[in-house]
Amino acid sequence: MKPASFDYVRVSSKREVLQLLHEHGEDARVLAGGQSLMATLNMRLTQPKLVIDINRVEELRSIRNERGHLAVGAAVRQVELTDRTELATEVPLLAQALPWIGHFQTRNRGTVCGSVAHADPSAEIPLCLVTLGGTVVLESLKGKRREVPAADFFQGLLTTARQPRELISEVRFPLAQDGTEYRFREIAMRHGDFALVALALCLSDHGARLGVGGVADRPVAQPLPLGDALPDTLNTLAWSLGAQDDIHASAAYRRQLVRELGRRLIEEPSHARTR
Amino acid sequence: MHAPADQRFPIELRLNGESRRGSAEPRMQLCDFLRHELGATGVHVGCEHGVCGACTVLVDGVASRSCLMLAVQADGRRIDTVESLARDDVMNDLQQAFRRHHALQCGFCTSGILMSCVEFLQRGPAPDEAQVRDMLSGHLCRCTGYTGIVRAVLEVAKQRREGESQQQALENHNDV
Ligand SMILES: Cc1cc2nc3c(=O)[nH]c(=O)nc-3n(C[C@@H](O)[C@H](O)[C@H](O)COP(=O)(O)OP(=O)(O)OC[C@H]3O[C@@H](n4cnc5c(N)ncnc54)[C@H](O)[C@@H]3O)c2cc1C
Ligand code: FES
Ligand code: FES
């Protein structure tokens, strides 16, 4: 199908985006990589009056390593992070997870912040952000600049704490901690498809923190005990996510993946290969 | 740039090395603009939601879905379609290898796959089979079993590497 009509503005500054979002609120949509928005426009699932194209805003294109986090601006594409050699030491979890997002042709255009804004429950970037305890920076013309912890930002299926007049100006991933290991694992129908279950793990002598995507209506992360209590805790976690049957997998299979893959991810690092 | 919904906007771009002009309403997809306004009918449109890969073109040298871009976004950009591959009616090495290995039947998906291959082989000139298959997972072909496509891509990668090392040897020889 073809999109319904809309006005289009190509902006060149962040202030211009904020101004337009302020004036048009819910009638406007930010166009970042377009890898989700364009499909919903084409199918007329969304019919905004105004599309604000941020692709040429230089000030939103920065990737900054500063004060304990990596800050990624709204116009930074996923491929720019996969091409960043330092990423493997800066945010190793993200470096492992990025190749699982769609295909290189979609990563060439899709943005990091766009994935966070879209909030698909099985998306890899939101899962990493929640597992690492990152933050989403929201800006609006009149309101205050807000820094929202990822765990509060994702509120449900395609639903976030973002207000219609706010722009996600950047997201912040905490930098790797010494002595912590990061592992990512995903099961999908085919490589490049959305995850049936995706797992992200931070593991150190102090304990483990496991994030699960693709099961609940949002990414969920929680601390896990190591040792004898692990299987029970994984089982409780698996049941707590409210898994549902769908065309690809049953709820029982998804719970089993959380229990079994979770255990293997923690106990058998060799299974944690990125591909 | 502010473009009201009901007006056509001038677009200037470089298509397959040539400067081209056209115009489009904001809602027009890049794939339709390339086909209907500029006549680049090698761009094929399948699913219109980014899944099938048939509409893949190069935007400033990187493989992108032209159904997931607006025509107005291509203003000032460099776009390459499958029409850029053959020179003087001679198919390029990828196209020839596709023919040799029966890598296409109806050919609907082929132009998009070829354009993905262009960037893929530039980024990694020595892919293994798994990497080629991974790259192809971004394309749906309903006719072939992908086997011929995989063979063709691997063969071209090898030929290009050999060609380059011969070229290198020749240059070293001339230097002496
Ligand atoms: C074939 C295919 C396979 C895919 N597979 C996966 C996958 O396996 N995993 C995965 O995670 N994703 C996948 N995706 C989607 C992914 O490519 C996109 O990165 C992501 O969903 C959206 O990012 P974008 O930059 O393209 O955003 P857009 O499509 O431009 O925007 C998405 C939404 O977010 C809003 N938005 C974007 N940026 C901002 C901002 N800065 N502030 C406020 N609102 C904003 C838009 O208005 C829109 O509502 C796939 C896409 C395709 C086409
Ligand atoms: S038509 Fe663009 S990916 Fe299918
Ligand atoms: S050759 Fe027919 S769809 Fe691929």
XYZ file of N, CA and C in Angstrom, chain B:
528
model
N 13.524 22.488 4.826
C 12.605 22.388 3.692
C 11.229 21.961 4.180
N 10.196 22.730 3.799
C 8.835 22.428 4.223
C 8.025 22.035 2.992
N 7.460 20.845 2.999
C 6.733 20.359 1.836
C 5.295 20.019 2.198
N 4.329 20.858 1.811
C 2.922 20.535 2.081
C 2.498 19.272 1.322
N 1.550 18.552 1.929
C 1.173 17.227 1.445
C 0.770 17.183 -0.025
N 0.062 18.234 -0.484
C -0.565 18.132 -1.804
C 0.293 18.735 -2.916
N 1.514 19.124 -2.576
C 2.355 19.713 -3.616
C 3.496 18.809 -4.014
N 3.911 18.928 -5.266
C 5.066 18.155 -5.718
C 6.330 18.975 -5.475
N 7.356 18.299 -5.006
C 8.600 19.001 -4.713
C 9.722 18.600 -5.638
N 10.517 19.572 -6.047
C 11.614 19.249 -6.960
C 12.675 18.414 -6.239
N 13.169 17.405 -6.916
C 14.200 16.531 -6.354
C 15.327 16.445 -7.369
N 16.540 16.657 -6.857
C 17.693 16.552 -7.727
C 18.597 15.498 -7.136
N 18.999 14.532 -7.944
C 19.889 13.500 -7.400
C 20.811 12.994 -8.486
N 21.766 12.175 -8.058
C 22.643 11.517 -9.024
C 22.197 10.077 -9.126
N 21.624 9.710 -10.270
C 21.148 8.345 -10.458
C 22.101 7.622 -11.403
N 22.720 6.584 -10.912
C 23.656 5.791 -11.718
C 24.687 6.674 -12.438
N 25.175 7.665 -11.698
C 26.240 8.504 -12.227
C 25.773 9.715 -13.009
N 24.468 9.818 -13.268
C 23.979 10.959 -14.043
C 23.129 11.871 -13.163
N 23.226 13.185 -13.393
C 22.352 14.120 -12.681
C 20.937 13.992 -13.220
N 19.984 13.829 -12.326
C 18.596 13.711 -12.770
C 17.714 14.599 -11.901
N 16.635 15.081 -12.485
C 15.661 15.882 -11.755
C 14.294 15.264 -11.888
N 13.473 15.491 -10.882
C 12.092 15.037 -10.951
C 11.334 15.744 -9.858
N 10.099 15.333 -9.633
C 9.359 15.919 -8.522
C 8.422 14.885 -7.934
N 8.113 15.062 -6.651
C 7.267 14.079 -5.971
C 6.523 14.731 -4.823
N 5.345 14.204 -4.523
C 4.644 14.576 -3.299
C 5.379 13.949 -2.121
N 5.242 14.540 -0.917
C 5.954 13.981 0.243
C 5.699 12.492 0.470
N 4.472 12.026 0.187
C 4.167 10.642 0.542
C 4.713 9.608 -0.448
N 5.327 10.064 -1.530
C 5.804 9.098 -2.527
C 7.049 8.357 -2.028
N 7.015 7.021 -2.156
C 8.175 6.218 -1.770
C 9.275 6.375 -2.826
N 10.511 6.222 -2.366
C 11.638 6.338 -3.291
C 11.533 5.306 -4.428
N 11.095 4.082 -4.122
C 11.019 3.043 -5.157
C 10.084 3.473 -6.291
N 8.958 4.064 -5.950
C 8.006 4.493 -6.982
C 8.555 5.666 -7.791
N 9.256 6.553 -7.101
C 9.863 7.695 -7.792
C 10.897 7.202 -8.812
N 11.731 6.268 -8.389
C 12.767 5.757 -9.293
C 12.136 5.070 -10.501
N 11.092 4.296 -10.260
C 10.450 3.570 -11.363
C 9.632 4.486 -12.262
N 8.708 5.240 -11.649
C 7.707 5.931 -12.459
C 8.154 7.300 -12.934
N 8.974 7.987 -12.128
C 9.402 9.327 -12.534
C 10.700 9.268 -13.333
N 11.617 8.400 -12.903
C 12.931 8.401 -13.553
C 13.151 7.187 -14.460
N 12.201 6.273 -14.506
C 12.290 5.164 -15.460
C 13.263 4.055 -15.082
N 13.716 4.045 -13.840
C 14.627 2.979 -13.407
C 13.798 1.762 -12.993
N 13.256 1.075 -13.981
C 12.289 0.006 -13.682
C 12.966 -1.283 -13.215
N 14.282 -1.279 -13.137
C 14.979 -2.411 -12.536
C 14.717 -2.489 -11.030
N 14.260 -1.399 -10.448
C 13.892 -1.406 -9.026
C 12.542 -2.112 -8.908
N 12.506 -3.213 -8.198
C 11.260 -3.970 -8.088
C 10.625 -3.758 -6.721
N 9.303 -3.757 -6.707
C 8.589 -3.482 -5.461
C 7.764 -4.707 -5.087
N 8.068 -5.261 -3.921
C 7.353 -6.454 -3.494
C 6.451 -6.162 -2.322
N 7.034 -6.204 -1.126
C 6.224 -6.189 0.100
C 5.878 -4.800 0.594
N 6.690 -3.824 0.250
C 6.543 -2.449 0.767
C 6.609 -2.367 2.278
N 7.201 -3.339 2.944
C 7.518 -3.086 4.349
C 8.896 -3.581 4.769
N 9.802 -3.605 3.821
C 11.201 -3.806 4.188
C 11.645 -5.247 4.308
N 10.744 -6.193 4.062
C 11.059 -7.590 4.350
C 11.648 -8.331 3.146
N 11.132 -8.076 1.940
C 11.505 -8.924 0.808
C 12.829 -8.530 0.162
N 13.206 -7.268 0.255
C 14.501 -6.839 -0.277
C 14.519 -6.544 -1.767
N 13.405 -6.760 -2.471
C 13.395 -6.586 -3.928
C 13.743 -5.151 -4.340
N 13.403 -4.190 -3.500
C 13.558 -2.776 -3.864
C 14.914 -2.208 -3.462
N 15.841 -3.068 -3.024
C 17.123 -2.587 -2.495
C 17.939 -1.821 -3.544
N 18.378 -0.630 -3.178
C 19.252 0.184 -4.030
C 20.405 0.684 -3.152
N 21.407 1.312 -3.766
C 22.457 1.927 -2.968
C 22.149 3.405 -2.787
N 22.133 3.853 -1.542
C 21.974 5.274 -1.237
C 23.317 5.758 -0.701
N 23.960 6.653 -1.425
C 25.322 7.075 -1.071
C 26.203 5.851 -0.820
N 26.036 4.831 -1.627
C 26.910 3.662 -1.574
C 26.499 2.568 -0.610
N 25.449 2.781 0.188
C 25.051 1.708 1.107
C 23.686 1.138 0.742
N 23.581 -0.188 0.840
C 22.358 -0.885 0.450
C 21.211 -0.486 1.363
N 20.116 -0.069 0.767
C 18.966 0.407 1.549
C 17.676 0.009 0.842
N 16.616 -0.148 1.640
C 15.302 -0.456 1.074
C 14.689 0.816 0.508
N 14.402 0.847 -0.784
C 13.842 2.091 -1.317
C 12.353 2.220 -1.035
N 11.708 1.146 -0.539
C 10.300 1.281 -0.123
C 10.201 1.895 1.264
N 11.328 1.943 1.999
C 11.314 2.513 3.349
C 11.964 3.889 3.377
N 12.024 4.512 2.191
C 12.518 5.883 2.121
C 11.531 6.690 1.314
N 11.440 7.974 1.629
C 10.609 8.864 0.821
C 11.449 9.406 -0.328
N 10.786 9.655 -1.445
C 11.496 10.242 -2.583
C 12.170 11.551 -2.189
N 11.461 12.384 -1.413
C 12.050 13.679 -1.027
C 13.327 13.515 -0.198
N 13.465 12.372 0.461
C 14.693 12.155 1.239
C 15.911 11.922 0.351
N 15.660 11.571 -0.917
C 16.777 11.271 -1.815
C 17.350 12.526 -2.453
N 16.729 13.670 -2.183
C 17.208 14.927 -2.754
C 18.674 15.148 -2.381
N 19.505 15.358 -3.391
C 20.924 15.615 -3.143
C 21.754 14.361 -2.906
N 21.117 13.191 -2.967
C 21.845 11.948 -2.693
C 22.319 11.276 -3.981
N 23.193 10.303 -3.801
C 23.658 9.472 -4.904
C 22.909 8.148 -4.806
N 22.180 7.792 -5.843
C 21.416 6.546 -5.844
C 21.931 5.661 -6.974
N 22.206 4.409 -6.668
C 22.576 3.455 -7.711
C 21.603 2.297 -7.715
N 21.103 1.981 -8.915
C 20.172 0.869 -9.081
C 20.852 -0.200 -9.941
N 20.134 -1.285 -10.190
C 20.725 -2.381 -10.955
C 21.160 -1.915 -12.344
N 20.529 -0.847 -12.844
C 20.899 -0.331 -14.165
C 22.349 0.159 -14.200
N 22.944 0.374 -13.021
C 24.320 0.888 -12.995
C 25.347 -0.210 -13.249
N 24.926 -1.465 -13.210
C 25.917 -2.538 -13.222
C 26.482 -2.839 -14.617
N 25.611 -2.991 -15.623
C 26.105 -3.316 -16.967
C 26.732 -2.078 -17.602
N 27.786 -2.286 -18.395
C 28.430 -1.186 -19.127
C 28.362 -1.500 -20.613
N 27.897 -0.577 -21.413
C 27.801 -0.771 -22.871
C 27.164 -2.118 -23.203
N 26.055 -2.400 -22.554
C 25.308 -3.635 -22.812
C 26.054 -4.914 -22.433
N 27.158 -4.785 -21.724
C 27.848 -5.987 -21.240
C 27.573 -6.095 -19.740
N 27.065 -7.248 -19.321
C 26.754 -7.431 -17.908
C 28.035 -7.467 -17.090
N 27.966 -7.035 -15.850
C 29.175 -7.067 -15.026
C 29.411 -8.483 -14.496
N 30.519 -8.648 -13.781
C 30.915 -10.002 -13.356
C 29.859 -10.679 -12.479
N 29.213 -9.896 -11.612
C 28.172 -10.481 -10.748
C 27.002 -10.991 -11.583
N 26.566 -10.158 -12.498
C 25.430 -10.545 -13.336
C 25.763 -11.797 -14.152
N 26.975 -11.821 -14.689
C 27.377 -12.992 -15.488
C 27.436 -14.255 -14.638
N 27.952 -14.094 -13.421
C 28.032 -15.267 -12.535
C 26.630 -15.753 -12.168
N 25.717 -14.808 -11.958
C 24.332 -15.197 -11.669
C 23.783 -16.019 -12.838
N 24.101 -15.618 -14.044
C 23.598 -16.363 -15.198
C 24.239 -17.759 -15.258
N 25.546 -17.811 -15.079
C 26.252 -19.102 -15.131
C 25.708 -20.101 -14.114
N 25.401 -19.609 -12.917
C 25.022 -20.521 -11.826
C 23.509 -20.678 -11.667
N 22.762 -20.251 -12.648
C 21.292 -20.330 -12.570
C 20.805 -19.738 -11.248
N 21.336 -18.575 -10.935
C 21.000 -17.950 -9.657
C 19.682 -17.191 -9.733
N 19.038 -17.232 -10.881
C 17.722 -16.603 -10.970
C 16.815 -17.428 -11.866
N 15.531 -17.324 -11.567
C 14.550 -17.927 -12.461
C 13.668 -16.819 -13.025
N 12.707 -16.319 -12.229
C 11.883 -15.232 -12.778
C 12.639 -13.914 -12.743
N 13.624 -13.794 -11.848
C 14.435 -12.579 -11.801
C 13.842 -11.428 -11.008
N 12.689 -11.643 -10.401
C 12.048 -10.522 -9.692
C 12.900 -10.018 -8.526
N 13.452 -10.953 -7.778
C 14.219 -10.569 -6.583
C 15.645 -10.167 -6.924
N 16.066 -10.473 -8.164
C 17.490 -10.458 -8.496
C 18.127 -9.074 -8.422
N 17.411 -8.039 -8.891
C 18.044 -6.719 -8.907
C 18.367 -6.245 -7.493
N 17.480 -6.528 -6.553
C 17.747 -6.140 -5.170
C 18.922 -6.916 -4.596
N 18.955 -8.212 -4.885
C 20.060 -9.034 -4.370
C 21.392 -8.533 -4.929
N 21.414 -8.237 -6.234
C 22.660 -7.755 -6.842
C 23.139 -6.488 -6.140
N 22.224 -5.581 -5.819
C 22.653 -4.327 -5.198
C 23.162 -4.557 -3.770
N 22.550 -5.497 -3.050
C 23.104 -5.837 -1.734
C 24.508 -6.408 -1.884
N 24.686 -7.254 -2.920
C 25.998 -7.879 -3.141
C 27.075 -6.831 -3.395
N 26.709 -5.753 -4.100
C 27.705 -4.734 -4.428
C 28.344 -4.202 -3.142
N 27.505 -3.773 -2.201
C 28.078 -3.227 -0.959
C 28.728 -4.322 -0.116
N 28.065 -5.485 -0.071
C 28.566 -6.607 0.731
C 29.999 -6.980 0.328
N 30.254 -7.072 -0.986
C 31.593 -7.470 -1.443
C 32.614 -6.346 -1.299
N 32.123 -5.107 -1.298
C 33.057 -4.002 -1.048
C 33.513 -4.018 0.406
N 32.575 -4.298 1.306
C 32.900 -4.285 2.735
C 33.754 -5.469 3.130
N 33.454 -6.636 2.560
C 34.216 -7.835 2.916
C 34.521 -8.630 1.661
N 35.693 -8.429 1.073
C 36.005 -9.064 -0.210
C 36.206 -10.578 -0.101
N 36.341 -11.116 1.115
C 36.589 -12.557 1.251
C 35.556 -13.211 2.171
N 34.288 -13.199 1.780
C 33.260 -13.774 2.652
C 33.286 -15.294 2.614
N 32.842 -15.929 3.700
C 32.639 -17.374 3.643
C 31.159 -17.647 3.352
N 30.843 -18.923 3.163
C 29.482 -19.247 2.754
C 28.444 -18.770 3.774
N 28.781 -18.938 5.063
C 27.827 -18.537 6.106
C 27.533 -17.042 6.016
N 28.565 -16.257 5.731
C 28.361 -14.806 5.633
C 27.504 -14.448 4.421
N 27.719 -15.162 3.319
C 26.895 -14.904 2.132
C 25.433 -15.246 2.437
N 25.237 -16.384 3.099
C 23.858 -16.774 3.433
C 23.223 -15.775 4.388
N 24.010 -15.269 5.328
C 23.501 -14.273 6.260
C 23.082 -13.012 5.497
N 23.931 -12.577 4.563
C 23.601 -11.397 3.754
C 22.300 -11.644 2.995
N 22.153 -12.857 2.442
C 20.968 -13.174 1.634
C 19.698 -13.299 2.474
N 19.857 -13.453 3.799
C 18.662 -13.565 4.641
C 17.849 -12.274 4.602
N 18.435 -11.208 4.093
C 17.692 -9.966 3.904
C 16.927 -9.924 2.593
N 16.850 -11.042 1.905
C 16.117 -11.094 0.628
C 15.260 -12.347 0.553
N 14.055 -12.196 0.010
C 13.216 -13.365 -0.213
C 13.179 -13.671 -1.701
N 13.578 -14.895 -2.046
C 13.474 -15.361 -3.420
C 12.507 -16.530 -3.424
N 11.481 -16.433 -4.253
C 10.469 -17.493 -4.247
C 10.772 -18.586 -5.263
N 11.718 -18.330 -6.163
C 11.945 -19.291 -7.250
C 13.093 -20.255 -6.985
N 14.225 -19.733 -6.548
C 15.422 -20.569 -6.493
C 15.625 -21.109 -5.087
N 16.541 -22.013 -4.953
C 16.859 -22.547 -3.636
C 18.018 -21.802 -3.007
N 18.385 -20.656 -3.531
C 19.496 -19.819 -3.041
C 20.867 -20.418 -3.336
N 20.928 -21.731 -3.622
C 22.233 -22.386 -3.779
C 23.037 -21.745 -4.903
N 22.364 -21.522 -6.047
C 23.043 -20.895 -7.174
C 23.512 -19.488 -6.847
N 22.692 -18.777 -6.089
C 23.051 -17.397 -5.721
C 24.314 -17.419 -4.852
N 24.324 -18.326 -3.869
C 25.482 -18.422 -2.972
C 26.740 -18.729 -3.784
N 26.622 -19.705 -4.711
C 27.785 -20.075 -5.543
C 28.277 -18.890 -6.355
N 27.329 -18.186 -6.957
C 27.708 -17.055 -7.813
C 28.457 -15.990 -7.019
N 27.962 -15.672 -5.833
C 28.588 -14.601 -5.035
C 29.988 -15.024 -4.598
N 30.102 -16.285 -4.141
C 31.421 -16.759 -3.693
C 32.416 -16.768 -4.857
N 31.931 -17.152 -6.037
C 32.830 -17.206 -7.192
C 33.331 -15.815 -7.578
N 32.411 -14.853 -7.589
C 32.824 -13.491 -7.952
C 33.817 -12.941 -6.927
N 33.557 -13.216 -5.647
C 34.484 -12.739 -4.611
C 35.881 -13.285 -4.890
N 35.949 -14.577 -5.214
C 37.239 -15.222 -5.463
C 37.906 -14.626 -6.706
N 37.118 -14.514 -7.790
C 37.670 -13.948 -9.027
C 38.219 -12.546 -8.813
N 37.467 -11.745 -8.069
C 37.923 -10.362 -7.868
C 39.209 -10.333 -7.058
N 39.303 -11.216 -6.061
C 40.542 -11.256 -5.259
C 41.717 -11.676 -6.114
N 41.487 -12.693 -6.948
C 42.573 -13.167 -7.821
C 42.968 -12.081 -8.816
N 41.947 -11.437 -9.370
C 42.203 -10.345 -10.314
C 43.051 -9.269 -9.672
N 42.736 -8.977 -8.431
C 43.462 -7.933 -7.729
C 44.900 -8.342 -7.458
N 45.107 -9.618 -7.080
C 46.483 -10.020 -6.780
C 47.314 -10.090 -8.064
N 46.663 -10.446 -9.190
C 47.392 -10.419 -10.468
C 47.796 -8.998 -10.815
N 46.827 -8.101 -10.613
C 47.075 -6.687 -10.882
C 48.249 -6.194 -10.041
N 48.200 -6.610 -8.750
C 49.263 -6.235 -7.812
C 50.622 -6.742 -8.304
N 50.625 -8.033 -8.721
C 51.873 -8.658 -9.183
C 52.416 -7.901 -10.391
N 51.486 -7.534 -11.287
C 51.881 -6.817 -12.493
C 52.514 -5.478 -12.140
N 51.871 -4.778 -11.182
C 52.388 -3.471 -10.786
C 53.754 -3.598 -10.126
N 53.900 -4.623 -9.263
C 55.191 -4.849 -8.610
C 56.270 -5.114 -9.650
N 55.902 -5.929 -10.672
C 56.816 -6.286 -11.742
C 57.280 -5.022 -12.475
N 56.305 -4.164 -12.788
C 56.627 -2.940 -13.526
C 57.500 -1.995 -12.721
N 57.331 -2.070 -11.378
C 58.128 -1.191 -10.517
C 59.608 -1.528 -10.568
N 59.878 -2.841 -10.821
C 61.282 -3.298 -10.735
C 62.110 -2.715 -11.881
